[in-house]
CSV table of C-alpha atoms in Angstrom, one decimal:
chain,number,residue,atom,x,y,z
A,1,MET,CA,195.6,92.5,94.1
A,2,PRO,CA,197.3,93.6,90.7
A,3,MET,CA,200.2,95.3,92.6
A,4,LEU,CA,201.1,92.8,94.9
A,5,THR,CA,201.3,90.3,91.7
A,6,LEU,CA,203.3,92.3,89.5
A,7,CYS,CA,205.5,92.7,92.7
A,8,LEU,CA,205.6,89.3,93.3
A,9,LEU,CA,206.7,88.5,90.0
A,10,TRP,CA,209.5,90.9,90.1
A,11,VAL,CA,210.8,89.3,93.1
A,12,LEU,CA,210.2,85.5,91.8
A,13,SER,CA,211.9,86.6,88.7
A,14,THR,CA,214.9,88.6,90.1
A,15,THR,CA,215.2,86.7,93.7
A,16,ALA,CA,213.5,83.1,93.8
A,17,TRP,CA,215.1,81.9,90.3
A,18,PRO,CA,218.1,83.7,89.1
A,19,ALA,CA,219.0,83.7,85.5
A,20,PRO,CA,221.2,80.8,84.9
A,21,VAL,CA,224.6,82.5,84.8
A,22,ALA,CA,226.5,81.3,81.5
A,23,PRO,CA,229.3,79.6,81.9
A,24,ILE,CA,232.9,80.8,82.1
A,25,GLY,CA,233.8,80.7,78.3
A,26,ASP,CA,230.1,80.5,77.1
A,27,PRO,CA,228.9,83.6,75.8
A,28,GLU,CA,225.6,82.4,74.9
A,29,PRO,CA,222.3,84.2,76.9
A,30,ALA,CA,219.6,82.0,78.4
A,31,GLN,CA,217.4,81.2,75.5
A,32,HIS,CA,214.4,82.5,74.9
A,33,GLU,CA,212.3,79.7,75.1
A,34,GLU,CA,213.8,79.3,78.8
A,35,LEU,CA,212.8,82.7,79.8
A,36,THR,CA,209.1,82.3,78.6
A,37,LEU,CA,208.8,79.2,80.4
A,38,LEU,CA,210.4,80.9,83.5
A,39,PHE,CA,207.8,83.7,83.5
A,40,HIS,CA,205.4,81.3,82.7
A,41,GLY,CA,205.4,79.3,85.5
A,42,ALA,CA,205.8,82.4,87.8
A,43,LEU,CA,202.4,83.6,86.1
A,44,GLN,CA,200.6,80.9,87.5
A,45,LEU,CA,202.3,80.5,90.5
A,46,ALA,CA,201.1,84.3,90.9
A,47,GLN,CA,197.6,83.4,89.7
A,48,ALA,CA,197.2,80.6,92.2
A,49,LEU,CA,198.4,82.7,95.2
A,50,ASN,CA,196.1,85.6,93.8
A,51,SER,CA,193.0,82.8,93.9
A,52,VAL,CA,194.2,81.3,97.2
A,53,TYR,CA,193.9,85.5,98.3
A,54,LYS,CA,190.8,85.5,97.6
A,55,ALA,CA,189.1,82.6,99.0
A,56,THR,CA,190.6,83.2,101.7
A,57,GLU,CA,189.4,87.1,101.9
A,58,ALA,CA,185.7,85.7,101.1
A,59,ARG,CA,185.7,83.1,103.6
A,60,LEU,CA,186.9,85.6,106.3
A,61,MET,CA,184.2,88.0,105.2
A,62,GLU,CA,181.7,85.0,105.6
A,63,ALA,CA,183.3,84.2,109.1
A,64,ARG,CA,182.9,87.8,110.2
A,65,HIS,CA,179.3,87.8,109.0
A,66,SER,CA,178.6,84.6,111.3
A,67,LEU,CA,180.1,86.2,114.0
A,68,GLY,CA,177.8,89.1,113.8
A,69,LEU,CA,174.6,86.7,113.3
A,70,TYR,CA,176.1,84.8,116.3
A,71,GLY,CA,176.8,87.7,118.1
A,72,HIS,CA,173.4,89.1,117.7
A,73,ALA,CA,171.7,85.7,118.6
A,74,LEU,CA,173.5,86.0,121.7
A,75,GLN,CA,171.8,89.7,122.4
A,76,LEU,CA,168.3,88.2,121.8
A,77,LEU,CA,169.1,85.0,124.1
A,78,GLY,CA,170.4,87.3,126.9
A,79,LEU,CA,167.3,89.6,126.5
A,80,GLN,CA,165.0,86.6,126.8
A,81,VAL,CA,166.8,85.3,129.8
A,82,SER,CA,166.7,88.8,131.6
A,83,GLN,CA,163.0,89.0,130.8
A,84,GLY,CA,162.3,85.4,132.2
A,85,GLN,CA,163.8,86.3,135.6
A,86,ASP,CA,161.9,89.7,135.5
A,87,ALA,CA,158.6,87.8,135.1
A,88,THR,CA,159.8,85.3,137.7
A,89,GLN,CA,160.7,88.1,140.5
A,90,GLU,CA,157.5,89.7,139.4
A,91,LEU,CA,155.7,86.4,140.1
A,92,ARG,CA,157.4,86.0,143.3
A,93,THR,CA,156.2,89.2,144.5
A,94,ASN,CA,152.5,88.8,143.4
A,95,LEU,CA,152.4,85.1,145.2
A,96,LEU,CA,154.3,87.0,148.3
A,97,GLY,CA,151.2,89.4,148.3
A,98,ILE,CA,148.2,86.6,148.0
A,99,GLN,CA,150.2,84.8,150.5
A,100,MET,CA,149.5,87.7,153.1
A,101,ASP,CA,145.8,88.0,151.6
A,102,GLU,CA,145.6,84.2,152.5
A,103,ASP,CA,147.2,85.3,156.1
A,104,THR,CA,144.1,88.2,156.7
A,105,LEU,CA,141.4,85.8,155.1
A,106,GLN,CA,142.5,83.2,157.7
A,107,LEU,CA,142.5,85.6,160.3
A,108,GLN,CA,139.4,87.0,159.5
A,109,ALA,CA,137.5,83.3,159.3
A,110,LYS,CA,138.7,82.9,163.1
A,111,ALA,CA,137.3,85.5,164.2
A,112,THR,CA,134.5,85.3,162.4
A,113,ALA,CA,134.3,81.3,163.7
A,114,GLN,CA,134.6,83.1,167.0
A,115,GLU,CA,131.6,85.5,166.9
A,116,LEU,CA,129.6,83.1,165.6
A,117,ALA,CA,130.3,80.4,168.4
A,118,GLU,CA,129.1,83.9,170.6
A,119,VAL,CA,125.7,84.2,169.0
A,120,ALA,CA,125.3,80.5,169.7
A,121,GLN,CA,125.6,80.4,173.0
A,122,ALA,CA,123.8,83.9,173.2
A,123,GLN,CA,120.9,81.9,171.6
A,124,GLN,CA,121.4,79.2,173.3
A,125,VAL,CA,121.1,81.9,176.5
A,126,LEU,CA,118.0,83.5,174.9
A,127,GLN,CA,116.0,79.2,174.0
A,128,ASP,CA,116.7,79.0,177.6
A,129,SER,CA,115.3,82.0,178.9
A,130,VAL,CA,112.6,82.0,176.7
A,131,GLN,CA,111.8,78.2,178.0
A,132,ARG,CA,111.5,79.4,181.5
A,133,LEU,CA,109.3,82.4,180.5
A,134,ASP,CA,107.2,80.0,178.9
A,135,GLY,CA,107.0,77.5,181.9
A,136,GLN,CA,106.6,80.8,183.6
A,137,LEU,CA,103.9,82.0,181.8
A,138,ARG,CA,102.0,78.7,181.4
A,139,GLY,CA,102.0,78.6,185.4
A,140,ALA,CA,100.9,82.0,186.4
A,141,TRP,CA,99.6,83.2,183.3
A,142,LEU,CA,100.6,87.0,184.3
A,143,GLY,CA,100.4,89.2,181.6
A,144,ARG,CA,103.8,91.1,181.9
A,145,ALA,CA,105.4,87.7,181.8
A,146,HIS,CA,103.4,86.9,178.5
A,147,HIS,CA,104.5,90.4,177.0
A,148,GLU,CA,108.2,89.7,178.0
A,149,LEU,CA,107.9,86.4,176.1
A,150,GLU,CA,107.1,87.7,173.2
A,151,THR,CA,109.7,90.0,173.4
A,152,LEU,CA,112.0,87.6,173.8
A,153,LYS,CA,110.6,85.8,171.2
A,154,VAL,CA,111.6,88.2,168.3
A,155,HIS,CA,114.8,88.9,169.8
A,156,ALA,CA,115.5,85.0,169.8
A,157,ASP,CA,114.2,85.1,165.8
A,158,LYS,CA,116.5,88.3,165.2
A,159,GLN,CA,119.2,85.9,166.5
A,160,SER,CA,118.5,82.8,164.2
A,161,HIS,CA,118.3,85.2,161.4
A,162,LEU,CA,121.9,86.9,162.9
A,163,MET,CA,123.2,83.1,163.0
A,164,TRP,CA,122.0,82.4,159.8
A,165,VAL,CA,123.6,84.8,157.8
A,166,LEU,CA,126.6,84.3,159.5
A,167,THR,CA,126.7,80.7,159.3
A,168,GLY,CA,126.6,81.3,155.3
A,169,HIS,CA,129.2,84.0,155.5
A,170,MET,CA,131.4,81.4,157.2
A,171,GLN,CA,130.4,79.2,154.7
A,172,ARG,CA,131.4,82.0,151.8
A,173,GLN,CA,134.8,82.6,153.4
A,174,ARG,CA,136.2,78.3,153.3
A,175,ARG,CA,135.1,78.3,150.0
A,176,GLU,CA,137.1,81.7,148.8
A,177,MET,CA,139.5,80.1,150.7
A,178,ALA,CA,139.6,76.7,149.1
A,179,GLU,CA,139.5,78.6,145.8
A,180,GLN,CA,142.4,80.9,147.1
A,181,GLN,CA,144.9,77.9,148.3
A,182,GLN,CA,144.2,75.8,145.2
A,183,TRP,CA,145.1,79.0,143.2
A,184,LEU,CA,148.6,79.4,145.2
A,185,GLN,CA,149.5,76.3,144.7
A,186,GLN,CA,149.0,76.1,141.2
A,187,ILE,CA,151.1,79.6,141.2
A,188,GLU,CA,153.7,77.6,143.6
A,189,GLU,CA,153.9,74.8,140.7
A,190,ARG,CA,154.2,77.1,137.8
A,191,LEU,CA,157.3,79.3,139.5
A,192,HIS,CA,159.1,76.0,140.3
A,193,THR,CA,158.8,74.6,137.3
A,194,ALA,CA,160.2,77.9,135.7
A,195,ALA,CA,162.6,77.7,138.3
A,196,LEU,CA,163.9,74.4,137.1
A,197,PRO,CA,167.7,74.9,135.0
A,198,ALA,CA,166.6,73.9,131.2
């Protein structure tokens, strides 16, 4: 910059303000005070230009620094957006898996309900048989019929116990499905909220 100032001073002194030409017939050169004033003005102009240059350079450096900070902030923001998209995709994948599990549970519940209905029907048939044999036993008091009645009673008790177990299993499956559906609904609400534009 000092070299630039000196060059500027030289150019200003030679071109911008040419030395006054002495009128023809006036042999006196420019006075010393005029030259001093001229150089003093050129020096002040050079100093002002130097100050403007330094201030501009400082502003440019500050702008470069701010631009770098903005670029870094944009990179971080882009990374966060990408991570959010990955998390949303993973949540959707998990939700799809849970929905498939729920479908499987519903199929199992339907199959269990069908089995339960079949067992209830078989139990009704057994009870009818027991009542019929009981009536026959009371009417004839046959030993064989009494033995068959006792066997059927034991079988009916086993069927009743199995019915009780299946009923409990069915109720537990219904509770699990209700909890699963509530959990799925919460996940769907969160996914919908995350997908909304900010």
